[in-house]
Every structure is written in C-alpha cells, then in structure tokens.
C-alpha cells in the first residue's frame, strides 16, 4: 500500500490539488521554508521580460451555436489538464506557492514556468528558498535514486501513464494516472462527454467519448486510432498525458496537456499532398536499409490550425508551434501521424523573434532569405520527419524511447530537425515544393537554431539545437565574420545534414545509450562564442519566446 498520510486533506480542492502520496508533495513542503515569502534572485532580474505576450484570438463566426458551447467545455477540460500538470511539474500546492510571491511580475513569470525554475535557463531556480528542480519532476519519490529505480522490479515500471510512489515498506510501485488523479480526471471526462453531445461532426464526437473513457481507464490507444480517423472536423482537441519531456530522469512518464484548435481549411488543403511522399522519402534516407525498414503510413495528415487555448505542458515555458501525434508506435505504423501546424502561434514567433534575430546575427546579403514560408515549411517538415527512421531498435533493445531513456526526446527532436531539412531538399529537387529556394530554407533554419538554442539545456528542442550548431560548425556549414554575423555555406550545409542524419538514425536504431550520452556531453553545450552572440540578442531586447493572453474572455465566448 502506498503512503496516504496527507491524501484526504489534499484531495479537497480538486483543481489545485490532487491525490498524491506524501513523497510526492511540492518541494520544501512540510518545512518552515514552505511558508516563507519567495522573492526574485538578483541574477534573474533580467529574465522577467523574455516572453512577448500575444493574444490568442480567432474568427468564430463560422461556428454554430453548439460548436461555440462545445469550445467553452473543451477549454474547461483543458484547465483541468493545466492543474494536473502543475502537480506533475511542481507539486500539489500551486495556490500556496503563488501566494508567497508578492511581486506581480515575478508571480506572472512563475506561472509561465509552472514553478520556481526558469525553463529557458536550464531549469535554474529564480526564487529564494528554492531547491534545484528534481530531474524526475514529481513523477517519482523525491528521495528515490536512479540506481534504486533501475534495480527495482514492479508493474508498469517504464509506463507512460503512472506515477511511481514509495510503499509503506520502502519499496517502489506505480499508481495509474486514472487512480492517482481520479477525481479531476472524472470531471474532465464528464466535460468531454458533454462536449460530444454538442459536436456537429460525428467522428469528433466519437473521439471525445473515447478520450473521456481513456482518461478513466489509462488505455489511450483506441482514442488515438479514432483521432487519426477524423478527417473533416473543423474543431480539434489534443488532450491528456502525451509528451515525456518533463521526465528528465528517464523520459518515461507522460505529462498532462491540452490544445484547443480551429482548422484552417485553405492552408490544410495546400499541405495535404506531402504525406504521400513519406514512403519514398523513407526509402531514400542516407542510411543503410536496416535503419529504415519500418515504413511510415502514407495516409498521414498535414493540417494547419489556429490555436485558441494551450494548457499544461504545452503552455509551460517555450510554446509549441507544431505537433506530431499520436506517440503510440503501433498507431504510427498503422495509421501514420497527424501533423498540426499552429499557424497563428508560428506567425507570432516569426515576426516577434525570428526576424529580429536574423537582423542581429545573419549577414545582410542573406537576410532576404528569411521568409515565413520557409519557417512554416521547416517547422512542418520537422513534424513530418518524426515519422521517418525507426521507432523500434534493430537489435531487440525495445523501442528507441525505452533504450535511450532521458536522451530519447532530445535526439528525436534533433532527428526531426535534420530530416526535415533533408525532406525539403528532396522535395525542392523534385519540384514538389515550388515556393522559395534551398537557400531560403537553409538560412531560415540557421536563424531558427539561434531562436531555439535560447530555450536552454532543460528543453529537448534547445539541447537538440546545441548539438546541431556545434556539429554544423565542425563541418563548416556556416561561417562567422569579424562583425559576428553568420553566413550559410550551402554545399557544406548539405554535407553536414547528410552526416548528422546518418549519425542520429544509427544511434536510434542501435539504441546506443552510451553513444548518445557522449554526443550530448560533447556537443549539447553552448560554447563561449555562441554564448556571447546570444547575449547580443538579450541586449537587443529580443524576446526569447511568447506567452499567451487566452481564454473565453479573449475569444468573447462568455458573451455568445
């Protein structure tokens, strides 16, 4: 029996607390420090303005009255995912934590970060009376060591949808999310079932009902298949425990999140043709046949959306601008994946961050190559490229995710980035892509490295970009002049792309944990030269990322 000493008291306020074990409470909980005021550390004073606030609005005029009511329910369900992620990332006393911060700007920064750790600064604490962030967040007992976990044997040890807790006898066991977070998940499921009754699209209604069932059963595959079968729904919802980035100890546990989206039908039609080329692109990967034997589904969806609500993991720190789901390997092999391009969020990052970065760090003669179409395509093909390569190791080490543990996410993001560029070059050469030049895509990609590397080592995307920057530098894929401006070398960039593609695909296929650990240690770092250039972006007051003004009031749903 896992410890329950404070559970009954903690489960009263479902939306700010949850059923957690005493070993899973917030950092410093139960100590005198837990009641002391929290103030900003002096070396974090320049961090409060790194996010540009952007309103998430959308034209809802084409939606029916029922669809507008449904959106309201979907946002309510998403808010529950937000509260659950707070518990997984920080602990159960979110309200108490925020109340200890009296400065409004600091409190807002803490809310963006879902705790006292700066997600875009290597999870460095930015508040007084704060310990280092546990690598396993709150997914594991705070006194558990990595060796203890490795040596323990218990059910669902590496499962996506369970919390690891300490039993009364000191041993470890797992508790399914459906049990651990029972009450809030029941409320979320009821909201999804109610929303299903208002859905005009029958396939979407079916998905909502199955997703509601999944929240209560911990069985998500059926709803993932139903999600892939939806084709005509104008409203989209991604909800549940999905990505494993928050678990930096092993990369096993999935964090709760949600997106509420509206499909952009005209842009989606433009993208639909690319999925058919996935099998051909997989066959032509620059690696031996053993590392590309899994054939991706050619019926995968490419669609563009306006996002109107983020919650949980998707809203923490750096904001996602594209999604590739589901993560279930079997669903991917049978159905492919759906790639969701979040066009309005993407446009906000391009205009507020990428263009200013290019003006600061790219040589003048290549700045005209920084285009939104190239940024959109690079981001899109990054998501498409998640479907390339292999999901299972070629030497019976299990899935790539299981074999590479805490490094799996960073390497997968690196693979998607590099193979996305490979896809662009292949499709440009075939004339399938007709907009822009290869120099547009390469130069925009280079500027994108500077944007993403600012996310820091705690971000899988940031770490992937550090590795790629250092790898490209060794290959001479870019040069830096006396004024500190960068220029892409087209020929050497192509060579570097092929070489890094081979390396990453081989490491994944072999499940080479030691090899990936060495790659991360050697190249997953920001060296002094790059660090100085990134400081110039800070001095120029270029935001690191965006944050959202969002909700029913912004959308005027409360008045409809």
Coordinates of C-alpha atoms in Angstrom, one line a residue:
X1 CA 0.0 0.0 0.0
X2 CA 1.5 3.4 -1.0
X3 CA 1.6 6.1 1.6
X4 CA -1.5 8.2 2.0
X5 CA -0.7 10.2 5.2
X6 CA -1.9 13.5 3.8
X7 CA -4.1 12.5 0.9
X8 CA -7.5 13.1 2.3
X9 CA -6.6 16.8 3.1
X10 CA -5.0 17.3 -0.3
X11 CA -7.9 16.0 -2.3
X12 CA -10.4 18.6 -1.1
X13 CA -9.7 21.2 -3.8
X14 CA -9.6 19.1 -6.9
X15 CA -8.5 21.7 -9.4
X16 CA -5.5 22.9 -7.3
X17 CA -4.6 19.7 -5.5
X18 CA -4.7 16.0 -6.4
X19 CA -4.5 12.6 -4.8
X20 CA -0.7 12.4 -4.2
X21 CA 1.5 10.4 -1.9
X22 CA 3.4 12.2 0.9
X23 CA 6.6 11.6 -1.0
X24 CA 5.1 13.4 -4.0
X25 CA 4.4 16.8 -2.4
X26 CA 5.8 20.1 -3.5
X27 CA 9.4 21.0 -2.9
X28 CA 10.1 22.1 0.6
X29 CA 6.5 21.1 1.6
X30 CA 6.1 20.5 5.3
X31 CA 9.1 22.6 6.3
X32 CA 9.3 26.1 7.7
X33 CA 10.7 27.2 4.3
X34 CA 7.3 26.4 2.7
X35 CA 5.6 29.4 4.3
X36 CA 8.3 32.0 3.8
X37 CA 7.9 34.7 1.1
X38 CA 9.5 34.0 -2.2
X39 CA 11.4 36.8 -3.9
X40 CA 13.4 37.0 -7.1
X41 CA 17.1 36.2 -7.0
X42 CA 19.3 39.0 -8.1
X43 CA 20.8 37.2 -11.1
X44 CA 17.3 36.6 -12.5
X45 CA 16.2 40.2 -12.6
X46 CA 16.8 40.4 -16.4
X47 CA 14.7 37.4 -17.1
X48 CA 11.2 38.8 -16.4
X49 CA 10.8 40.3 -19.9
X50 CA 11.9 37.4 -22.0
X51 CA 8.4 36.5 -23.1
X52 CA 6.3 38.5 -25.6
X53 CA 2.6 38.5 -24.7
X54 CA 0.4 37.6 -27.6
X55 CA -3.4 37.3 -27.6
X56 CA -4.9 34.1 -28.9
X57 CA -7.9 35.2 -30.9
X58 CA -9.7 33.6 -33.8
X59 CA -12.7 34.2 -36.0
X60 CA -15.5 32.1 -34.6
X61 CA -18.2 33.5 -36.9
X62 CA -18.5 30.3 -39.0
X63 CA -19.2 28.1 -36.0
X64 CA -22.6 27.0 -34.9
X65 CA -24.1 27.9 -31.5
X66 CA -23.5 24.3 -30.4
X67 CA -19.9 24.4 -31.5
X68 CA -19.3 27.6 -29.5
X69 CA -20.8 26.0 -26.4
X70 CA -18.6 23.0 -27.1
X71 CA -15.5 25.2 -27.3
X72 CA -16.3 26.5 -23.9
X73 CA -16.5 23.0 -22.4
X74 CA -13.2 22.0 -24.1
X75 CA -11.5 24.9 -22.5
X76 CA -12.9 23.9 -19.1
X77 CA -11.5 20.4 -19.6
X78 CA -8.1 21.8 -20.7
X79 CA -7.9 23.9 -17.5
X80 CA -8.1 20.6 -15.6
X81 CA -5.1 19.3 -17.6
X82 CA -3.3 22.5 -16.6
X83 CA -3.9 21.9 -12.9
X84 CA -2.7 18.3 -13.2
X85 CA 0.5 19.4 -15.0
X86 CA 1.2 21.7 -12.1
X87 CA 1.1 18.7 -9.8
X88 CA 3.4 16.7 -12.0
X89 CA 5.9 19.5 -12.6
X90 CA 5.9 21.3 -9.2
X91 CA 3.6 19.7 -6.6
X92 CA 0.2 20.0 -5.2
X93 CA 0.2 23.4 -3.6
X94 CA 0.1 25.8 -6.6
X95 CA -2.1 28.4 -5.0
X96 CA 0.0 28.5 -1.8
X97 CA 3.2 28.7 -3.9
X98 CA 1.9 31.7 -6.0
X99 CA 0.5 33.4 -2.9
X100 CA 4.0 33.5 -1.4
X101 CA 5.1 35.8 -4.3
X102 CA 4.0 39.4 -3.7
X103 CA 5.6 41.0 -6.8
X104 CA 3.1 40.7 -9.7
X105 CA 5.7 40.5 -12.5
X106 CA 7.6 37.7 -10.6
X107 CA 4.3 35.9 -10.0
X108 CA 3.5 36.0 -13.7
X109 CA 6.9 34.6 -14.5
X110 CA 6.4 31.8 -12.0
X111 CA 3.1 31.0 -13.6
X112 CA 4.6 30.8 -17.1
X113 CA 7.3 28.4 -15.7
X114 CA 4.8 26.3 -13.7
X115 CA 7.1 26.6 -10.7
X116 CA 10.2 28.4 -9.4
X117 CA 12.6 27.1 -12.1
X118 CA 13.4 29.0 -15.2
X119 CA 12.6 26.6 -18.1
X120 CA 14.5 28.6 -20.6
X121 CA 17.6 28.9 -18.4
X122 CA 18.4 25.2 -17.7
X123 CA 15.7 25.0 -15.0
X124 CA 17.8 27.2 -12.8
X125 CA 15.9 28.4 -9.7
X126 CA 14.9 32.1 -9.9
X127 CA 13.3 32.4 -6.5
X128 CA 14.7 32.4 -2.9
X129 CA 14.1 29.3 -0.7
X130 CA 14.1 27.0 -3.7
X131 CA 16.0 23.8 -4.2
X132 CA 17.1 22.5 -7.6
X133 CA 14.4 21.0 -9.8
X134 CA 14.3 17.2 -9.5
X135 CA 15.1 15.6 -12.9
X136 CA 12.1 13.4 -12.4
X137 CA 9.9 16.3 -11.5
X138 CA 7.1 14.9 -9.3
X139 CA 6.7 11.6 -11.3
X140 CA 8.9 9.8 -8.7
X141 CA 9.5 9.9 -5.0
X142 CA 11.8 12.8 -4.2
X143 CA 14.2 10.5 -2.2
X144 CA 14.4 7.9 -5.0
X145 CA 17.8 7.5 -6.7
X146 CA 18.3 6.5 -10.3
X147 CA 20.1 3.3 -9.2
X148 CA 17.3 2.4 -6.9
X149 CA 14.8 2.6 -9.7
X150 CA 17.0 0.6 -12.1
X151 CA 17.3 -2.2 -9.6
X152 CA 13.7 -2.3 -8.5
X153 CA 11.1 -4.6 -10.1
X154 CA 7.4 -3.6 -10.2
X155 CA 4.5 -3.4 -12.5
X156 CA 4.4 -0.7 -15.2
X157 CA 7.9 0.4 -14.2
X158 CA 8.6 2.2 -17.5
X159 CA 4.9 3.1 -18.2
X160 CA 3.8 6.3 -19.7
X161 CA 0.7 6.8 -17.6
X162 CA 1.6 6.1 -14.0
X163 CA 3.2 7.8 -11.0
X164 CA 6.0 6.0 -9.2
X165 CA 5.4 6.0 -5.4
X166 CA 7.1 4.6 -2.3
X167 CA 5.2 1.9 -0.4
X168 CA 5.0 1.7 3.4
X169 CA 7.7 -0.9 3.4
X170 CA 10.0 1.4 1.5
X171 CA 9.7 -0.4 -1.9
X172 CA 8.6 1.3 -5.1
X173 CA 5.4 0.7 -7.1
X174 CA 3.4 2.5 -9.7
X175 CA -0.1 4.0 -9.5
X176 CA -2.0 4.6 -12.8
X177 CA -2.9 8.2 -13.5
X178 CA -6.6 7.2 -13.7
X179 CA -6.3 6.2 -10.0
X180 CA -3.8 8.8 -8.8
X181 CA -5.7 11.7 -10.3
X182 CA -9.1 10.1 -10.1
X183 CA -11.4 13.0 -9.2
X184 CA -10.1 15.7 -11.6
X185 CA -10.0 13.1 -14.4
X186 CA -13.6 12.2 -13.8
X187 CA -14.5 15.8 -14.1
X188 CA -12.5 16.2 -17.3
X189 CA -14.1 13.1 -18.7
X190 CA -17.6 14.4 -17.9
X191 CA -16.8 17.6 -19.7
X192 CA -15.7 15.7 -22.8
X193 CA -18.7 13.6 -22.8
X194 CA -21.0 16.6 -22.6
X195 CA -19.0 18.3 -25.4
X196 CA -19.5 15.3 -27.6
X197 CA -23.3 15.8 -27.4
X198 CA -22.8 19.3 -29.0
X199 CA -20.3 18.3 -31.7
X200 CA -21.7 18.7 -35.3
X201 CA -19.0 16.2 -36.6
X202 CA -19.9 12.6 -35.6
X203 CA -16.3 11.4 -35.9
X204 CA -15.2 14.2 -33.5
X205 CA -18.0 13.2 -31.1
X206 CA -16.8 9.6 -31.2
X207 CA -13.2 10.7 -30.4
X208 CA -14.3 12.8 -27.5
X209 CA -16.2 9.9 -26.0
X210 CA -13.3 7.6 -26.4
X211 CA -10.9 10.1 -25.0
X212 CA -13.1 10.6 -22.0
X213 CA -13.1 6.8 -21.5
X214 CA -9.3 6.8 -21.8
X215 CA -8.8 9.3 -19.1
X216 CA -10.6 7.0 -16.7
X217 CA -9.1 3.7 -17.9
X218 CA -5.5 4.6 -18.7
X219 CA -6.0 3.0 -22.1
X220 CA -5.4 5.6 -24.8
X221 CA -4.8 3.6 -28.0
X222 CA -8.4 3.3 -29.1
X223 CA -8.9 7.0 -28.8
X224 CA -5.6 7.6 -30.7
X225 CA -6.9 5.4 -33.6
X226 CA -10.2 7.4 -33.5
X227 CA -8.3 10.6 -33.6
X228 CA -6.4 9.6 -36.7
X229 CA -9.7 8.6 -38.4
X230 CA -11.1 12.1 -38.0
X231 CA -10.8 14.0 -41.3
X232 CA -13.5 16.7 -41.5
X233 CA -13.7 18.2 -38.1
X234 CA -13.3 22.0 -38.1
X235 CA -12.5 22.0 -34.3
X236 CA -9.6 20.0 -32.9
X237 CA -8.7 18.9 -29.4
X238 CA -5.5 17.4 -28.2
X239 CA -5.8 16.4 -24.5
X240 CA -4.4 14.0 -22.0
X241 CA -1.0 12.8 -20.8
X242 CA 1.1 13.0 -24.0
X243 CA 4.8 14.1 -24.1
X244 CA 7.6 12.8 -21.9
X245 CA 9.9 15.8 -21.9
X246 CA 9.1 16.8 -18.3
X247 CA 10.6 13.5 -17.1
X248 CA 14.3 14.3 -17.5
X249 CA 15.3 11.5 -15.2
X250 CA 14.2 8.7 -17.6
X251 CA 11.9 10.1 -20.2
X252 CA 9.3 7.5 -19.4
X253 CA 6.3 9.4 -17.8
X254 CA 3.9 11.5 -19.9
X255 CA 2.7 14.9 -18.8
X256 CA -0.8 16.3 -19.0
X257 CA -1.5 19.0 -21.6
X258 CA -4.2 20.3 -24.0
X259 CA -4.6 22.3 -27.1
X260 CA -8.0 23.6 -28.4
X261 CA -7.7 24.4 -32.1
X262 CA -9.6 25.5 -35.2
X263 CA -8.6 24.0 -38.6
X264 CA -7.5 26.4 -41.4
X265 CA -9.1 24.6 -44.3
X266 CA -7.4 26.5 -47.1
X267 CA -3.9 26.1 -45.7
X268 CA -4.6 22.4 -44.8
X269 CA -5.5 21.7 -48.4
X270 CA -2.2 23.1 -49.5
X271 CA -0.3 20.7 -47.2
X272 CA -2.2 17.5 -47.9
X273 CA -0.2 16.4 -50.9
X274 CA 3.1 16.0 -49.0
X275 CA 2.1 13.0 -46.9
X276 CA 2.0 10.7 -50.0
X277 CA 5.8 11.1 -50.4
X278 CA 6.7 9.7 -46.9
X279 CA 7.4 6.1 -48.1
X280 CA 9.6 7.3 -50.9
X281 CA 11.5 9.7 -48.6
X282 CA 11.9 6.9 -46.0
X283 CA 13.4 4.6 -48.7
X284 CA 15.9 7.3 -49.7
X285 CA 17.2 8.1 -46.3
X286 CA 21.0 8.4 -46.2
X287 CA 21.5 5.3 -44.1
X288 CA 21.6 1.5 -44.6
X289 CA 18.4 -0.4 -45.1
X290 CA 18.3 -1.8 -41.5
X291 CA 17.6 1.7 -40.1
X292 CA 14.7 2.4 -42.4
X293 CA 12.8 -0.9 -42.5
X294 CA 9.7 0.5 -40.8
X295 CA 7.5 2.0 -43.5
X296 CA 5.6 5.1 -42.3
X297 CA 1.9 5.4 -43.2
X298 CA 1.3 7.4 -46.4
X299 CA -2.2 8.4 -45.2
X300 CA -0.8 10.7 -42.5
X301 CA -2.5 14.1 -42.2
X302 CA -0.8 17.5 -42.6
X303 CA -3.1 20.3 -41.4
X304 CA -2.8 24.0 -40.4
X305 CA -4.6 25.4 -37.4
X306 CA -5.2 28.5 -35.3
X307 CA -4.7 27.6 -31.7
X308 CA -7.1 29.2 -29.3
X309 CA -6.0 27.6 -26.0
X310 CA -2.9 26.0 -24.5
X311 CA -2.8 24.1 -21.2
X312 CA -0.4 22.1 -19.1
X313 CA 2.9 21.0 -20.6
X314 CA 2.2 22.7 -23.9
X315 CA 1.9 26.1 -22.1
X316 CA 5.0 25.8 -19.9
X317 CA 8.0 27.9 -20.8
X318 CA 8.6 27.8 -24.6
X319 CA 5.4 27.4 -26.6
X320 CA 4.9 24.6 -29.1
X321 CA 4.2 25.8 -32.7
X322 CA 3.7 22.4 -34.3
X323 CA 2.6 19.0 -33.1
X324 CA 3.2 15.4 -34.4
X325 CA 0.9 12.9 -32.8
X326 CA 0.0 10.3 -31.6
X327 CA 3.2 9.0 -30.0
X328 CA 1.9 5.4 -29.9
X329 CA 4.3 3.4 -32.1
X330 CA 1.7 0.9 -33.2
X331 CA -0.7 3.7 -34.3
X332 CA 2.1 5.4 -36.1
X333 CA 3.0 2.3 -38.1
X334 CA -0.7 1.5 -39.0
X335 CA -2.1 5.0 -39.5
X336 CA 0.9 7.4 -39.7
X337 CA 0.6 10.5 -37.7
X338 CA -1.2 13.9 -37.8
X339 CA 1.0 16.9 -38.1
X340 CA -0.7 20.0 -36.7
X341 CA 0.9 23.4 -37.8
X342 CA -0.2 26.1 -35.3
X343 CA -0.1 28.9 -37.8
X344 CA -1.1 31.9 -35.6
X345 CA 1.5 30.9 -32.9
X346 CA 4.1 30.3 -35.6
X347 CA 3.5 33.7 -37.2
X348 CA 3.8 35.4 -33.8
X349 CA 7.2 33.8 -33.2
X350 CA 8.4 34.6 -36.8
X351 CA 7.5 38.3 -36.5
X352 CA 8.5 38.9 -32.9
X353 CA 11.5 36.7 -32.6
X354 CA 13.0 35.2 -35.8
X355 CA 13.1 38.3 -38.0
X356 CA 14.8 40.4 -35.2
X357 CA 17.3 37.6 -34.6
X358 CA 18.2 37.4 -38.3
X359 CA 18.7 41.2 -38.4
X360 CA 21.1 40.9 -35.5
X361 CA 23.1 37.8 -36.4
X362 CA 22.7 36.9 -40.2
X363 CA 24.8 38.7 -42.8
X364 CA 22.8 41.4 -44.7
X365 CA 23.0 39.6 -48.1
X366 CA 21.2 36.5 -46.7
X367 CA 18.5 38.3 -44.6
X368 CA 16.1 38.4 -47.5
X369 CA 16.2 34.6 -47.4
X370 CA 14.4 34.6 -44.0
X371 CA 10.8 34.0 -45.0
X372 CA 7.7 32.9 -43.3
X373 CA 7.0 30.3 -45.9
X374 CA 10.4 28.8 -45.2
X375 CA 9.9 29.0 -41.5
X376 CA 6.5 27.4 -41.8
X377 CA 7.8 24.6 -44.1
X378 CA 10.9 23.9 -41.9
X379 CA 8.6 23.6 -38.9
X380 CA 6.1 21.5 -40.7
X381 CA 8.7 19.0 -42.1
X382 CA 10.2 18.8 -38.7
X383 CA 6.9 17.3 -37.6
X384 CA 6.6 15.1 -40.7
X385 CA 10.2 13.8 -40.1
X386 CA 9.2 12.3 -36.8
X387 CA 7.6 9.6 -38.9
X388 CA 10.8 8.7 -40.6
X389 CA 13.5 6.3 -39.4
X390 CA 12.6 3.6 -36.9
X391 CA 10.6 3.6 -33.7
X392 CA 12.0 0.2 -32.6
X393 CA 15.7 -0.6 -32.2
X394 CA 17.1 -3.1 -34.8
X395 CA 18.8 -5.2 -32.1
X396 CA 16.0 -6.1 -29.8
X397 CA 16.6 -3.4 -27.2
X398 CA 12.9 -2.4 -27.3
X399 CA 11.6 0.9 -28.5
X400 CA 14.0 3.8 -29.2
X401 CA 12.3 5.7 -26.4
X402 CA 13.0 3.0 -23.9
X403 CA 16.6 2.3 -25.0
X404 CA 17.7 5.9 -25.0
X405 CA 15.9 6.9 -21.8
X406 CA 16.3 10.5 -20.8
X407 CA 18.2 11.3 -24.0
X408 CA 15.4 10.0 -26.3
X409 CA 13.5 13.2 -26.6
X410 CA 16.5 15.4 -27.4
X411 CA 17.8 13.0 -30.0
X412 CA 14.3 12.6 -31.6
X413 CA 13.9 16.4 -31.9
X414 CA 17.4 16.5 -33.5
X415 CA 16.4 13.8 -35.9
X416 CA 13.2 15.6 -36.8
X417 CA 15.0 18.9 -37.4
X418 CA 17.7 17.4 -39.6
X419 CA 15.5 15.1 -41.6
X420 CA 13.0 17.9 -42.1
X421 CA 15.7 19.8 -44.0
X422 CA 16.5 16.6 -45.9
X423 CA 12.9 16.3 -46.9
X424 CA 12.8 20.0 -48.0
X425 CA 15.8 19.5 -50.2
X426 CA 14.4 16.3 -51.8
X427 CA 11.0 17.8 -52.5
X428 CA 12.5 21.0 -53.9
X429 CA 14.7 18.9 -56.2
X430 CA 11.6 17.0 -57.4
X431 CA 9.6 20.2 -57.9
X432 CA 7.0 19.2 -55.4
X433 CA 7.8 22.3 -53.3
X434 CA 7.6 25.3 -55.6
X435 CA 7.9 28.2 -53.2
X436 CA 11.3 29.7 -52.4
X437 CA 14.9 28.4 -52.8
X438 CA 17.0 26.0 -50.9
X439 CA 19.0 29.0 -49.6
X440 CA 15.7 30.3 -48.1
X441 CA 15.2 27.1 -46.2
X442 CA 18.8 26.7 -45.0
X443 CA 19.2 30.3 -43.9
X444 CA 15.8 30.4 -42.2
X445 CA 16.8 27.2 -40.5
X446 CA 20.1 28.7 -39.3
X447 CA 18.3 31.7 -37.8
X448 CA 16.0 29.2 -36.2
X449 CA 18.9 27.5 -34.4
X450 CA 19.6 30.8 -32.6
X451 CA 16.0 31.0 -31.7
X452 CA 15.7 27.5 -30.3
X453 CA 19.1 27.2 -28.6
X454 CA 17.9 30.1 -26.3
X455 CA 15.5 27.6 -24.8
X456 CA 18.4 26.1 -22.8
X457 CA 19.6 22.7 -21.9
X458 CA 16.4 21.7 -20.0
X459 CA 14.5 21.8 -23.3
X460 CA 14.7 18.9 -25.7
X461 CA 14.5 21.3 -28.6
X462 CA 17.1 23.6 -27.1
X463 CA 19.5 20.7 -26.5
X464 CA 19.0 19.3 -30.0
X465 CA 19.9 22.7 -31.4
X466 CA 23.1 23.0 -29.4
X467 CA 24.2 19.6 -30.8
X468 CA 23.3 20.7 -34.3
X469 CA 25.1 24.1 -34.0
X470 CA 28.3 22.5 -32.8
X471 CA 28.1 19.7 -35.4
X472 CA 27.5 22.2 -38.3
X473 CA 30.3 24.4 -37.0
X474 CA 32.8 21.5 -37.2
X475 CA 31.6 20.8 -40.8
X476 CA 32.0 24.4 -41.8
X477 CA 28.3 24.6 -42.7
X478 CA 28.4 28.3 -41.7
X479 CA 31.0 31.0 -41.2
X480 CA 31.2 33.9 -38.8
X481 CA 32.7 37.2 -39.9
X482 CA 34.6 39.8 -37.9
X483 CA 31.4 41.6 -37.1
X484 CA 29.9 38.5 -35.5
X485 CA 27.5 37.8 -38.4
X486 CA 26.8 34.3 -39.7
X487 CA 26.6 33.1 -43.3
X488 CA 25.4 29.7 -44.5
X489 CA 27.7 27.7 -46.8
X490 CA 25.3 25.9 -49.0
X491 CA 27.5 23.0 -50.1
X492 CA 28.9 22.2 -46.7
X493 CA 25.5 22.6 -45.1
X494 CA 24.2 19.8 -47.3
X495 CA 27.2 17.6 -46.4
X496 CA 26.6 18.3 -42.7
X497 CA 22.9 17.4 -43.0
X498 CA 23.6 14.0 -44.5
X499 CA 26.3 13.2 -42.0
X500 CA 24.2 14.2 -38.9
X501 CA 21.2 12.3 -40.4
X502 CA 23.3 9.1 -40.6
X503 CA 24.7 9.6 -37.1
X504 CA 21.3 10.1 -35.4
X505 CA 19.5 7.4 -37.3
X506 CA 22.2 4.9 -36.4
X507 CA 22.3 5.8 -32.8
X508 CA 18.5 5.5 -32.6
X509 CA 18.4 2.2 -34.5
X510 CA 21.1 0.7 -32.3
X511 CA 19.6 2.0 -29.1
X512 CA 23.1 3.2 -28.3
X513 CA 22.6 4.9 -25.0
X514 CA 26.4 5.3 -24.4
X515 CA 26.8 6.8 -27.8
X516 CA 24.0 9.3 -27.4
X517 CA 25.3 10.2 -23.9
X518 CA 28.7 11.0 -25.4
X519 CA 27.1 13.1 -28.2
X520 CA 25.1 15.1 -25.7
X521 CA 28.1 15.6 -23.4
X522 CA 30.4 16.7 -26.3
X523 CA 28.0 18.8 -28.3
X524 CA 24.9 19.5 -26.2
X525 CA 26.6 22.6 -24.7
X526 CA 26.7 26.3 -25.5
X527 CA 30.3 27.3 -26.1
X528 CA 31.7 30.8 -25.3
X529 CA 31.4 32.2 -28.8
X530 CA 27.8 31.3 -29.2
X531 CA 27.1 32.4 -25.7
X532 CA 28.4 35.9 -26.5
X533 CA 26.3 36.1 -29.6
X534 CA 23.2 35.0 -27.7
X535 CA 23.9 37.8 -25.2
X536 CA 23.7 40.3 -28.0
X537 CA 20.1 39.1 -28.6
X538 CA 19.4 39.8 -25.0
X539 CA 21.0 43.2 -25.2
X540 CA 18.8 44.0 -28.2
X541 CA 15.8 43.1 -26.1
X542 CA 14.6 40.4 -28.5
X543 CA 12.2 38.1 -26.6
X544 CA 13.2 34.5 -26.1
X545 CA 9.6 33.2 -26.6
X546 CA 6.0 34.1 -26.4
X547 CA 3.3 33.8 -23.8
X548 CA -0.4 33.9 -24.4
X549 CA -3.3 36.0 -23.3
X550 CA -6.0 33.4 -23.8
X551 CA -9.4 32.1 -22.6
X552 CA -13.1 32.6 -23.0
X553 CA -12.9 36.4 -22.5
X554 CA -10.3 36.8 -25.2
X555 CA -12.5 34.8 -27.6
X556 CA -15.6 36.5 -26.3
X557 CA -17.2 33.1 -25.7
X558 CA -18.8 34.3 -22.5
X559 CA -20.9 36.7 -24.4
X560 CA -22.2 34.2 -27.0

